[in-house]
Amino acid sequence: MTIEDEHVEYKEERRTERQQPKFIPLLLAGVLGSALTLGADYVIEQNGQPDTRSAVPQVADNMTVQNKENATLPDMLEKVSPAIVGVVNLQKTNGLFPDVSTTEQESGTGSGVIYQADDQAAYIVTNNHVVEGASDIKVQLSSGTKVDAELLGTDALTDIAVLKIKGNFNIKPLAFADSNKIRTGDAVYAIGNPLGLDLSNSVTRGIISAKERTMTVATSAGASTVKAIQTDAAINPGNSGGALINTAGQLIGINSMKIAAAEVEGIGFAIPSNDARTVISEIVKNGKVIRPYMGLTLISLDSIPAPYRNEMNATEEGVLVVQTDEYAGKTLQKGDIITAVDGQKVTSDSELKSYLYQNKKAGDSLKLKIYRDNKEMDVSLILRDDENVR
């Protein structure tokens, strides 16, 4: 197997002695024995200050391109492409002689998405690995103009970073779609800068191959369980941080990784837009993501194929517990189905995480309504600080 840039492994979780539905380890493992390409391979210090004046825009209604004044595909792409930018990672290098001052050199490039703008600044979401290690960051607009970028914050575990560029660029931001509403087989388009800025704003076409894959990957902040949209739209080095959009030109994912192997074709992954919005909001507010930690690996029930749901006799909407750590395992078990949190119905793990990040902190008690062996139960879980747990 040949991998490019950064080696990120999928790891299969061991089953417990207690018998569980046989599909759970498969869902957790994602794709086994393969490697992911994250595009660029760099680290950055969080030296930018968050701008709390900028709130993350709301999710737009999912619509088809035909509903937008009968626009054609080229019309739609022409409209949204200016919101896709190039991100240049500059790093300091030492001179050959001690008395020669250090200089900055381009260390790598990636892509980014303008998700919000006003007459003073534009805000960009990209991948953390695109900007890791940078001493300076520049953004290249679709016009070819390069401007200095300020780093507002990063989150290595979800591979998200947020940038700010000052000025009035007259660029319409890309609207967020509800990634919970995507379906396998939906047409999608990946826009970015494959192999560098010379091929900026390249568009590839494909479908949603799977609406949700869960896998364990290695990041600069340690192992992380990530959820991703799988697509067969071509995603190449340099596409990282770019947009995966629907037929209405709305953002459904941030392109992040691919499987790079000679025998593999068309297996790329994007961070779902709902997850990205939650992380962006935390970064803009705090400069980083402060997580209340549950100690659970979760997956939405509606992303599980019907035969497996039938095997579980799962008749409720909710979130499946795929794995627990030792502490959480005292309260919850693999195979439990969470249907409500603090009295609020949840139908996806994105909804559950969004509720946690917006309403809870470490030390709080979380009340869960669950189904175990087709019996409804109420349990409580004390949340922990994820930094201390790791």
CSV table of C-alpha atoms in Angstrom, one decimal:
chain,number,residue,atom,x,y,z
A,1,MET,CA,0.0,0.0,0.0
A,2,THR,CA,1.2,3.5,-0.9
A,3,ILE,CA,0.2,6.3,1.3
A,4,GLU,CA,0.8,10.0,0.8
A,5,ASP,CA,1.8,12.7,3.3
A,6,GLU,CA,0.5,11.4,6.6
A,7,HIS,CA,-0.3,7.9,7.8
A,8,VAL,CA,-3.5,7.5,9.7
A,9,GLU,CA,-4.6,4.1,10.7
A,10,TYR,CA,-8.1,2.6,11.1
A,11,LYS,CA,-8.3,0.5,14.2
A,12,GLU,CA,-10.8,-2.3,14.9
A,13,GLU,CA,-12.2,-2.2,18.4
A,14,ARG,CA,-12.3,-5.5,20.4
A,15,ARG,CA,-15.6,-6.9,21.3
A,16,THR,CA,-16.5,-7.4,24.9
A,17,GLU,CA,-17.3,-10.9,26.3
A,18,ARG,CA,-21.0,-9.9,26.4
A,19,GLN,CA,-22.7,-10.9,23.1
A,20,GLN,CA,-23.6,-7.9,21.0
A,21,PRO,CA,-25.1,-7.4,17.5
A,22,LYS,CA,-22.3,-8.7,15.1
A,23,PHE,CA,-22.3,-5.6,13.0
A,24,ILE,CA,-21.1,-3.1,15.7
A,25,PRO,CA,-17.4,-3.8,15.3
A,26,LEU,CA,-17.7,-3.4,11.5
A,27,LEU,CA,-19.3,0.0,11.9
A,28,LEU,CA,-16.7,1.2,14.4
A,29,ALA,CA,-13.8,0.0,12.3
A,30,GLY,CA,-14.9,1.7,9.2
A,31,VAL,CA,-12.4,0.4,6.6
A,32,LEU,CA,-9.9,-2.0,7.9
A,33,GLY,CA,-6.3,-2.4,6.9
A,34,SER,CA,-6.2,0.9,5.0
A,35,ALA,CA,-4.6,4.3,5.3
A,36,LEU,CA,-5.9,7.8,4.9
A,37,THR,CA,-4.3,10.8,3.2
A,38,LEU,CA,-4.8,14.0,5.1
A,39,GLY,CA,-3.3,16.2,2.4
A,40,ALA,CA,-0.7,18.4,4.2
A,41,ASP,CA,1.2,17.5,7.3
A,42,TYR,CA,1.9,20.5,9.4
A,43,VAL,CA,1.4,21.9,13.3
A,44,ILE,CA,0.4,25.4,14.4
A,45,GLU,CA,0.4,27.3,17.6
A,46,GLN,CA,-2.9,28.8,18.7
A,47,ASN,CA,-1.7,32.4,18.7
A,48,GLY,CA,-4.9,34.0,17.2
A,49,GLN,CA,-7.5,35.6,19.4
A,50,PRO,CA,-11.1,34.5,18.9
A,51,ASP,CA,-13.5,37.0,17.6
A,52,THR,CA,-16.7,36.5,19.5
A,53,ARG,CA,-18.7,38.9,17.4
A,54,SER,CA,-19.0,36.4,14.6
A,55,ALA,CA,-21.7,33.7,15.1
A,56,VAL,CA,-21.9,30.7,12.9
A,57,PRO,CA,-24.7,31.0,10.3
A,58,GLN,CA,-27.7,28.8,10.6
A,59,VAL,CA,-28.3,25.8,8.4
A,60,ALA,CA,-30.1,26.5,5.1
A,61,ASP,CA,-33.0,24.5,3.9
A,62,ASN,CA,-31.9,21.6,1.7
A,63,MET,CA,-33.1,22.1,-1.8
A,64,THR,CA,-32.3,20.9,-5.3
A,65,VAL,CA,-30.6,23.1,-7.8
A,66,GLN,CA,-33.8,23.0,-9.9
A,67,ASN,CA,-35.6,24.9,-7.2
A,68,LYS,CA,-33.2,27.8,-7.5
A,69,GLU,CA,-34.6,29.6,-10.5
A,70,ASN,CA,-33.9,26.6,-12.7
A,71,ALA,CA,-30.2,27.2,-12.5
A,72,THR,CA,-27.9,24.9,-14.5
A,73,LEU,CA,-25.0,23.0,-12.9
A,74,PRO,CA,-22.4,25.5,-14.4
A,75,ASP,CA,-24.5,28.4,-13.1
A,76,MET,CA,-24.4,26.9,-9.6
A,77,LEU,CA,-20.7,26.1,-9.6
A,78,GLU,CA,-19.9,29.6,-11.0
A,79,LYS,CA,-21.9,31.1,-8.1
A,80,VAL,CA,-20.3,29.1,-5.3
A,81,SER,CA,-16.7,28.7,-6.5
A,82,PRO,CA,-15.5,32.1,-5.3
A,83,ALA,CA,-16.2,31.0,-1.7
A,84,ILE,CA,-13.5,28.2,-2.1
A,85,VAL,CA,-10.0,29.6,-1.4
A,86,GLY,CA,-6.5,28.3,-1.3
A,87,VAL,CA,-4.7,28.1,2.0
A,88,VAL,CA,-0.9,28.5,2.0
A,89,ASN,CA,1.2,27.1,5.0
A,90,LEU,CA,4.4,29.1,5.5
A,91,GLN,CA,7.1,27.8,7.8
A,92,LYS,CA,10.3,29.4,9.1
A,93,THR,CA,13.6,27.8,8.0
A,94,ASN,CA,17.0,28.4,9.4
A,95,GLY,CA,19.7,29.9,7.2
A,96,LEU,CA,22.9,28.0,6.3
A,97,PHE,CA,25.0,30.2,8.7
A,98,PRO,CA,24.2,31.2,12.3
A,99,ASP,CA,24.3,34.9,11.5
A,100,VAL,CA,21.8,34.6,8.7
A,101,SER,CA,18.2,35.4,9.7
A,102,THR,CA,15.5,32.8,9.3
A,103,THR,CA,13.2,33.0,6.3
A,104,GLU,CA,9.7,31.7,5.6
A,105,GLN,CA,9.0,29.2,2.8
A,106,GLU,CA,5.9,27.6,1.5
A,107,SER,CA,5.5,24.3,3.2
A,108,GLY,CA,2.2,23.2,1.7
A,109,THR,CA,-1.1,24.2,0.4
A,110,GLY,CA,-4.7,23.2,0.9
A,111,SER,CA,-8.2,24.5,0.5
A,112,GLY,CA,-10.7,26.4,2.6
A,113,VAL,CA,-14.3,27.6,2.6
A,114,ILE,CA,-15.6,31.1,3.3
A,115,TYR,CA,-18.6,30.4,5.5
A,116,GLN,CA,-19.3,33.9,6.7
A,117,ALA,CA,-18.4,37.4,5.6
A,118,ASP,CA,-19.3,41.1,6.2
A,119,ASP,CA,-17.8,44.4,5.0
A,120,GLN,CA,-14.9,44.1,7.4
A,121,ALA,CA,-13.8,40.5,7.3
A,122,ALA,CA,-14.3,37.0,5.9
A,123,TYR,CA,-14.2,33.8,8.0
A,124,ILE,CA,-12.8,30.5,6.6
A,125,VAL,CA,-13.0,26.9,7.7
A,126,THR,CA,-10.3,24.5,6.7
A,127,ASN,CA,-8.6,21.4,8.0
A,128,ASN,CA,-6.3,21.6,11.0
A,129,HIS,CA,-3.7,19.5,9.2
A,130,VAL,CA,-3.5,22.1,6.4
A,131,VAL,CA,-2.3,24.8,8.8
A,132,GLU,CA,-0.3,22.7,11.3
A,133,GLY,CA,3.2,24.0,12.0
A,134,ALA,CA,2.7,27.2,10.1
A,135,SER,CA,4.5,30.4,11.3
A,136,ASP,CA,2.3,32.3,8.9
A,137,ILE,CA,-0.8,31.6,6.8
A,138,LYS,CA,-1.9,33.2,3.6
A,139,VAL,CA,-5.2,32.8,1.7
A,140,GLN,CA,-5.5,32.9,-2.1
A,141,LEU,CA,-8.8,34.1,-3.3
A,142,SER,CA,-10.4,32.9,-6.5
A,143,SER,CA,-9.2,36.1,-8.2
A,144,GLY,CA,-5.6,35.1,-7.5
A,145,THR,CA,-5.1,37.7,-4.8
A,146,LYS,CA,-3.2,36.6,-1.7
A,147,VAL,CA,-4.0,38.0,1.7
A,148,ASP,CA,-2.7,37.4,5.2
A,149,ALA,CA,-4.8,35.2,7.4
A,150,GLU,CA,-5.3,35.2,11.2
A,151,LEU,CA,-5.7,31.9,12.9
A,152,LEU,CA,-8.7,32.0,15.3
A,153,GLY,CA,-8.2,28.4,16.6
A,154,THR,CA,-7.8,24.8,15.7
A,155,ASP,CA,-9.1,21.4,16.8
A,156,ALA,CA,-6.8,18.5,15.9
A,157,LEU,CA,-9.3,15.8,17.0
A,158,THR,CA,-11.9,16.8,14.4
A,159,ASP,CA,-9.3,18.2,12.0
A,160,ILE,CA,-11.0,21.7,11.9
A,161,ALA,CA,-9.3,25.1,11.9
A,162,VAL,CA,-10.9,28.6,11.5
A,163,LEU,CA,-9.2,31.5,9.8
A,164,LYS,CA,-10.1,35.2,9.4
A,165,ILE,CA,-9.0,37.6,6.6
A,166,LYS,CA,-9.6,41.3,7.1
A,167,GLY,CA,-11.3,43.3,4.3
A,168,ASN,CA,-14.4,43.6,2.2
A,169,PHE,CA,-13.9,40.9,-0.5
A,170,ASN,CA,-17.5,41.0,-1.9
A,171,ILE,CA,-17.7,37.2,-1.8
A,172,LYS,CA,-20.9,35.4,-1.0
A,173,PRO,CA,-20.3,32.7,1.7
A,174,LEU,CA,-21.2,29.1,1.2
A,175,ALA,CA,-24.4,28.2,3.0
A,176,PHE,CA,-24.5,25.2,5.4
A,177,ALA,CA,-26.8,22.3,4.5
A,178,ASP,CA,-28.2,19.9,7.1
A,179,SER,CA,-25.8,16.9,6.7
A,180,ASN,CA,-28.2,14.7,8.7
A,181,LYS,CA,-30.5,14.9,5.7
A,182,ILE,CA,-28.1,13.5,3.1
A,183,ARG,CA,-28.8,10.1,1.5
A,184,THR,CA,-26.6,7.5,0.0
A,185,GLY,CA,-26.7,8.1,-3.8
A,186,ASP,CA,-27.1,11.9,-3.6
A,187,ALA,CA,-25.1,13.7,-6.2
A,188,VAL,CA,-22.2,15.8,-4.7
A,189,TYR,CA,-19.4,17.9,-6.0
A,190,ALA,CA,-15.9,18.4,-4.4
A,191,ILE,CA,-14.3,21.8,-5.0
A,192,GLY,CA,-10.7,22.6,-4.0
A,193,ASN,CA,-7.1,23.0,-5.1
A,194,PRO,CA,-5.7,19.5,-6.0
A,195,LEU,CA,-1.9,19.3,-6.1
A,196,GLY,CA,-1.6,23.0,-5.4
A,197,LEU,CA,-2.9,26.5,-6.4
A,198,ASP,CA,-2.1,26.0,-10.1
A,199,LEU,CA,-5.3,23.8,-10.3
A,200,SER,CA,-7.4,26.0,-8.0
A,201,ASN,CA,-11.1,25.7,-7.9
A,202,SER,CA,-11.1,22.3,-9.6
A,203,VAL,CA,-14.5,20.5,-9.5
A,204,THR,CA,-15.0,16.7,-9.3
A,205,ARG,CA,-18.3,14.9,-9.3
A,206,GLY,CA,-19.6,11.9,-7.5
A,207,ILE,CA,-22.2,10.6,-5.1
A,208,ILE,CA,-22.6,10.0,-1.4
A,209,SER,CA,-21.2,6.4,-1.1
A,210,ALA,CA,-22.2,6.2,2.6
A,211,LYS,CA,-23.7,8.9,4.7
A,212,GLU,CA,-21.7,8.0,7.8
A,213,ARG,CA,-18.5,6.1,8.5
A,214,THR,CA,-17.0,5.8,12.0
A,215,MET,CA,-13.3,5.1,12.4
A,216,THR,CA,-10.4,5.6,14.8
A,217,VAL,CA,-7.6,7.7,13.4
A,218,ALA,CA,-4.3,9.0,14.7
A,219,THR,CA,-4.0,12.8,15.0
A,220,SER,CA,-1.3,15.2,16.4
A,221,ALA,CA,-3.5,15.3,19.6
A,222,GLY,CA,-3.8,11.6,20.0
A,223,ALA,CA,-6.2,8.9,18.8
A,224,SER,CA,-9.6,10.2,17.8
A,225,THR,CA,-12.9,8.5,16.7
A,226,VAL,CA,-14.2,10.5,13.8
A,227,LYS,CA,-17.4,10.4,11.8
A,228,ALA,CA,-17.2,11.1,8.1
A,229,ILE,CA,-19.2,11.2,4.9
A,230,GLN,CA,-17.8,8.7,2.3
A,231,THR,CA,-17.8,9.9,-1.3
A,232,ASP,CA,-16.4,8.7,-4.7
A,233,ALA,CA,-15.8,12.2,-5.9
A,234,ALA,CA,-12.1,12.5,-6.5
A,235,ILE,CA,-10.3,14.0,-3.5
A,236,ASN,CA,-6.6,14.6,-4.0
A,237,PRO,CA,-3.8,16.1,-1.9
A,238,GLY,CA,-4.6,19.8,-1.8
A,239,ASN,CA,-8.3,19.3,-1.7
A,240,SER,CA,-8.1,19.0,2.1
A,241,GLY,CA,-10.2,21.7,3.7
A,242,GLY,CA,-12.3,22.3,0.5
A,243,ALA,CA,-16.0,21.9,0.1
A,244,LEU,CA,-18.2,18.9,-0.6
A,245,ILE,CA,-21.5,20.5,-1.8
A,246,ASN,CA,-25.0,19.3,-2.8
A,247,THR,CA,-26.8,20.1,-6.0
A,248,ALA,CA,-28.1,23.3,-4.5
A,249,GLY,CA,-24.5,24.5,-3.9
A,250,GLN,CA,-24.8,24.1,-0.1
A,251,LEU,CA,-22.0,22.8,2.1
A,252,ILE,CA,-22.5,19.3,3.3
A,253,GLY,CA,-19.0,18.5,4.3
A,254,ILE,CA,-15.3,19.6,4.6
A,255,ASN,CA,-13.1,17.3,2.5
A,256,SER,CA,-10.5,15.9,4.8
A,257,MET,CA,-9.0,12.5,3.8
A,258,LYS,CA,-8.9,9.6,1.4
A,259,ILE,CA,-7.7,6.1,1.2
A,260,ALA,CA,-4.5,6.0,-0.9
A,261,ALA,CA,-3.6,2.6,-2.2
A,262,ALA,CA,-2.8,1.3,-5.7
A,263,GLU,CA,-5.8,-1.1,-5.6
A,264,VAL,CA,-8.3,1.5,-4.3
A,265,GLU,CA,-10.3,4.0,-6.3
A,266,GLY,CA,-12.8,6.7,-5.2
A,267,ILE,CA,-12.9,6.3,-1.4
A,268,GLY,CA,-12.7,9.8,0.1
A,269,PHE,CA,-14.1,11.3,3.3
A,270,ALA,CA,-15.5,14.6,4.4
A,271,ILE,CA,-16.3,16.0,7.8
A,272,PRO,CA,-20.1,16.4,8.0
A,273,SER,CA,-21.3,20.1,7.9
A,274,ASN,CA,-23.3,19.7,11.1
A,275,ASP,CA,-20.2,18.5,13.0
A,276,ALA,CA,-18.1,21.3,11.4
A,277,ARG,CA,-20.6,24.0,12.5
A,278,THR,CA,-20.5,22.8,16.1
A,279,VAL,CA,-16.7,22.8,16.2
A,280,ILE,CA,-16.5,26.2,14.4
A,281,SER,CA,-18.8,27.7,17.0
A,282,GLU,CA,-16.6,26.5,19.8
A,283,ILE,CA,-13.4,27.8,18.1
A,284,VAL,CA,-14.9,31.2,17.4
A,285,LYS,CA,-16.1,31.4,21.0
A,286,ASN,CA,-13.1,30.0,22.9
A,287,GLY,CA,-10.2,29.7,20.5
A,288,LYS,CA,-10.4,25.9,21.0
A,289,VAL,CA,-12.9,23.2,21.6
A,290,ILE,CA,-13.7,22.5,25.3
A,291,ARG,CA,-15.5,19.2,25.4
A,292,PRO,CA,-17.6,17.6,28.1
A,293,TYR,CA,-16.6,14.0,27.7
A,294,MET,CA,-19.0,11.1,27.8
A,295,GLY,CA,-16.6,8.2,27.2
A,296,LEU,CA,-18.9,6.8,24.4
A,297,THR,CA,-18.5,6.0,20.7
A,298,LEU,CA,-21.8,6.7,19.1
A,299,ILE,CA,-23.5,6.3,15.7
A,300,SER,CA,-26.9,7.4,14.4
A,301,LEU,CA,-29.4,4.6,14.1
A,302,ASP,CA,-30.7,5.8,10.7
A,303,SER,CA,-27.2,5.3,9.2
A,304,ILE,CA,-27.3,1.6,10.0
A,305,PRO,CA,-28.5,-0.7,7.2
A,306,ALA,CA,-32.1,-1.9,7.7
A,307,PRO,CA,-31.1,-5.6,8.1
A,308,TYR,CA,-28.9,-4.8,11.1
A,309,ARG,CA,-31.5,-2.6,12.7
A,310,ASN,CA,-34.0,-5.5,12.3
A,311,GLU,CA,-31.5,-7.8,14.0
A,312,MET,CA,-31.5,-5.4,16.9
A,313,ASN,CA,-35.3,-5.1,16.9
A,314,ALA,CA,-34.6,-1.3,16.9
A,315,THR,CA,-38.0,0.3,16.4
A,316,GLU,CA,-37.0,3.7,17.9
A,317,GLU,CA,-35.1,6.6,16.4
A,318,GLY,CA,-31.9,7.4,18.3
A,319,VAL,CA,-28.2,7.0,18.7
A,320,LEU,CA,-26.5,3.6,19.1
A,321,VAL,CA,-23.8,3.1,21.7
A,322,VAL,CA,-21.0,1.3,19.8
A,323,GLN,CA,-18.3,1.4,22.5
A,324,THR,CA,-17.8,2.6,26.1
A,325,ASP,CA,-14.8,3.3,28.2
A,326,GLU,CA,-14.4,1.8,31.7
A,327,TYR,CA,-16.1,4.7,33.5
A,328,ALA,CA,-19.1,5.1,31.1
A,329,GLY,CA,-19.5,1.3,31.0
A,330,LYS,CA,-20.7,1.4,34.6
A,331,THR,CA,-23.8,3.2,33.3
A,332,LEU,CA,-24.2,2.3,29.7
A,333,GLN,CA,-23.5,-0.7,27.6
A,334,LYS,CA,-22.6,-1.4,24.0
A,335,GLY,CA,-25.8,-1.8,22.1
A,336,ASP,CA,-27.9,0.7,24.2
A,337,ILE,CA,-30.0,3.1,22.1
A,338,ILE,CA,-30.2,6.7,23.4
A,339,THR,CA,-33.4,8.3,22.4
A,340,ALA,CA,-33.5,11.5,24.6
A,341,VAL,CA,-31.1,13.7,26.4
A,342,ASP,CA,-32.3,15.8,29.4
A,343,GLY,CA,-35.8,15.2,28.1
A,344,GLN,CA,-35.0,16.3,24.5
A,345,LYS,CA,-35.4,13.8,21.7
A,346,VAL,CA,-32.3,13.0,19.8
A,347,THR,CA,-32.2,11.2,16.4
A,348,SER,CA,-28.5,11.6,15.5
A,349,ASP,CA,-25.1,11.7,17.3
A,350,SER,CA,-24.6,15.2,15.8
A,351,GLU,CA,-27.7,16.4,17.6
A,352,LEU,CA,-26.5,14.8,20.9
A,353,LYS,CA,-23.0,16.3,20.5
A,354,SER,CA,-24.4,19.7,19.6
A,355,TYR,CA,-26.6,19.7,22.7
A,356,LEU,CA,-23.6,18.7,24.9
A,357,TYR,CA,-21.3,21.4,23.5
A,358,GLN,CA,-23.9,24.1,23.8
A,359,ASN,CA,-25.5,23.3,27.1
A,360,LYS,CA,-23.1,21.2,29.2
A,361,LYS,CA,-19.7,21.3,30.9
A,362,ALA,CA,-17.5,18.9,32.7
A,363,GLY,CA,-19.0,17.8,36.0
A,364,ASP,CA,-22.6,18.2,34.9
A,365,SER,CA,-25.0,15.3,35.0
A,366,LEU,CA,-26.6,14.2,31.8
A,367,LYS,CA,-29.9,12.4,31.9
A,368,LEU,CA,-30.4,9.8,29.2
A,369,LYS,CA,-33.5,7.9,28.1
A,370,ILE,CA,-32.3,4.6,26.6
A,371,TYR,CA,-33.6,1.3,25.3
A,372,ARG,CA,-31.8,-1.8,26.4
A,373,ASP,CA,-33.1,-5.2,25.3
A,374,ASN,CA,-36.2,-3.4,24.1
A,375,LYS,CA,-36.9,-2.0,27.6
A,376,GLU,CA,-37.0,1.7,28.2
A,377,MET,CA,-34.7,3.0,31.0
A,378,ASP,CA,-33.6,6.3,32.5
A,379,VAL,CA,-29.9,6.7,33.5
A,380,SER,CA,-27.6,9.5,34.4
A,381,LEU,CA,-24.0,10.0,33.4
A,382,ILE,CA,-21.6,12.5,35.0
A,383,LEU,CA,-19.6,14.3,32.2
A,384,ARG,CA,-15.8,14.6,32.4
A,385,ASP,CA,-13.2,17.0,31.1
A,386,ASP,CA,-11.9,15.5,27.8
A,387,GLU,CA,-8.4,17.0,28.3
A,388,ASN,CA,-8.0,15.4,31.7
A,389,VAL,CA,-9.4,12.0,30.4
A,390,ARG,CA,-6.8,11.9,27.7
